[in-house]
XYZ file of C-alpha atoms in Angstrom:
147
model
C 176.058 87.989 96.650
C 173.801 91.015 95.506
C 170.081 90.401 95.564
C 170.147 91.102 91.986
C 171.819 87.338 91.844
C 169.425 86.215 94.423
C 166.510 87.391 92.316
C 167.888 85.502 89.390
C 168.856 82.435 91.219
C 165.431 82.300 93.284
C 163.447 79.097 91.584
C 160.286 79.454 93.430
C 158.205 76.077 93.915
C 154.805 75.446 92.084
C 152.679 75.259 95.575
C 154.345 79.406 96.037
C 152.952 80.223 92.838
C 149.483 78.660 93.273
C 149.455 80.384 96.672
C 149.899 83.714 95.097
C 147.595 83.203 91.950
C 145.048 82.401 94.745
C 146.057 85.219 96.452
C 145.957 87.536 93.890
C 142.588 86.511 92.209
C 140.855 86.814 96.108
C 142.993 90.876 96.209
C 141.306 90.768 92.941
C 138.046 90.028 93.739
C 137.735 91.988 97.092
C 138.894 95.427 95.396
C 136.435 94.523 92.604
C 133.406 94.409 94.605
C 134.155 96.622 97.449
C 135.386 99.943 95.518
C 135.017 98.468 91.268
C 131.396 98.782 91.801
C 130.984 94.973 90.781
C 127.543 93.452 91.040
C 126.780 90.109 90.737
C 124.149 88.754 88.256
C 121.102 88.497 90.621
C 121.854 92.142 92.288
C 122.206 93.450 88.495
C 119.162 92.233 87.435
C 117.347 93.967 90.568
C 118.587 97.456 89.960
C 117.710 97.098 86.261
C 114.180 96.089 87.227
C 114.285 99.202 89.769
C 115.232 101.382 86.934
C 112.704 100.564 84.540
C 109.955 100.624 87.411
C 111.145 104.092 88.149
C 110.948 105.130 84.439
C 107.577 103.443 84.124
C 106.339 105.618 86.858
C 107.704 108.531 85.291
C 105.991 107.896 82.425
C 102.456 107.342 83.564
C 103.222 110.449 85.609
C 103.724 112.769 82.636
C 100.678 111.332 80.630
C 98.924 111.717 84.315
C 99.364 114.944 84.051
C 99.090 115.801 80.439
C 95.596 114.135 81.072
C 95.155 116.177 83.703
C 96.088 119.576 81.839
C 93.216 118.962 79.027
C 90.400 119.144 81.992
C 88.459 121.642 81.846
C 88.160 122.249 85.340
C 91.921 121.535 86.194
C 91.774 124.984 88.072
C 89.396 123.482 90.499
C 90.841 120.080 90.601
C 94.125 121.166 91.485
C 93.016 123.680 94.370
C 91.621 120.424 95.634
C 94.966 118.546 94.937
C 96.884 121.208 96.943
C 94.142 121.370 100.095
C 94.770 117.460 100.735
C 98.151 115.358 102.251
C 100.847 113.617 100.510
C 98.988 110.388 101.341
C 95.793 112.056 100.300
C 96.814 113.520 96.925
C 98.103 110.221 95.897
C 94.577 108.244 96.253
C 92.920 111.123 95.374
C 95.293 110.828 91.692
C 94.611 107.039 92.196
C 91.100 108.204 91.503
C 90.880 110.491 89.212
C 89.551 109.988 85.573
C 92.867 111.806 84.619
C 95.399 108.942 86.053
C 94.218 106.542 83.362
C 97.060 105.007 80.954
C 95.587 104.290 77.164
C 94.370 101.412 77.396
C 92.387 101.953 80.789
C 94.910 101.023 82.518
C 95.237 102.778 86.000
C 98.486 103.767 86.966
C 100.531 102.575 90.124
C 101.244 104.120 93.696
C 104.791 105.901 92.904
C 103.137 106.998 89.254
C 100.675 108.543 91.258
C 102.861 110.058 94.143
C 104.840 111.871 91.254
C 101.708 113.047 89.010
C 100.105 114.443 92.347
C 104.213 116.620 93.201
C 103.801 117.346 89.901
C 100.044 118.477 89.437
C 100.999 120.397 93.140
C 103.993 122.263 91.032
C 101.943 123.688 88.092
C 101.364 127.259 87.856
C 97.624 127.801 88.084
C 97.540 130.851 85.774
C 99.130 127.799 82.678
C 96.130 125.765 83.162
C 92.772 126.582 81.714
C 90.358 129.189 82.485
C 87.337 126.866 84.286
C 84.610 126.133 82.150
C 81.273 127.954 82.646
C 78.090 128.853 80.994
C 79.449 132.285 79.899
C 82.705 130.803 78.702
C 80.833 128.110 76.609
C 78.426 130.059 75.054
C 81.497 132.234 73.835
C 82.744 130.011 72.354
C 79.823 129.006 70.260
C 78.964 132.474 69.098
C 82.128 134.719 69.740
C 81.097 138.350 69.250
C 77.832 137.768 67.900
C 74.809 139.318 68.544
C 71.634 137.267 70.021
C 68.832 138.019 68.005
């Protein structure tokens, strides 16, 4: 007798196939959420909070420093940006005027740890010229003589 008759004459019993539907479903499961990348519904929820935290941040960072672009003086304040710490540059973002969301809002620790790396990375020579008494009457009368 071949095994191809033994395969066809095998009649296995209902408690071997329960085994191995429980068997398979636990393979199942183990592959799933070891190498699948499988979540369950609690750690899902956590990394979609953590995303749109992170995106919040970056947010508030780029209106940071769009605010922050608009000053006047953002010559100065930058030079004084660069001059402090990482720790130092973040409350001193905390702080500024600049780091205000509409609304008045002021925005959090990790907005402000990315606006001040970001503020840090700008080119002086794109921001403005600082404002002074020369540069404002200029720009009241351009070219025009005092009488």
């Amino acid at each position: 007798m071949g095994i191809t008759d033994r395969w066809k004459d095998y009649r296995p019993q209902k408690s071997v196939l329960a085994w191995t539907a429980v068997g398979a479903s636990i393979l199942t499961m183990v592959v799933g959420f070891t190498w699948g990348g499988w979540v369950t519904g609690g750690t899902a929820r956590s990394m979609a909070e953590e995303a749109a935290q992170a995106r919040h941040a970056e947010l508030a960072a780029t209106i940071c420093v769009e605010n922050f672009s608009s000053l006047g003086e953002a010559r100065l304040e930058q030079q004084e940006l660069v001059a402090l710490s990482s720790y130092r540059q973040r409350q001193f973002v905390e702080n500024a005027e600049w780091a205000m969301l509409p609304g008045g809002q002021k925005i959090s620790r990790d907005a402000a740890s990315l606006c001040a790396e970001q503020v840090a990375a700008i080119d002086p020579e794109e921001l403005p010229a600082p404002i002074t008494a020369e540069t404002e009457l200029n720009a009241i009368e351009p070219d025009s003589e005092i009488q």
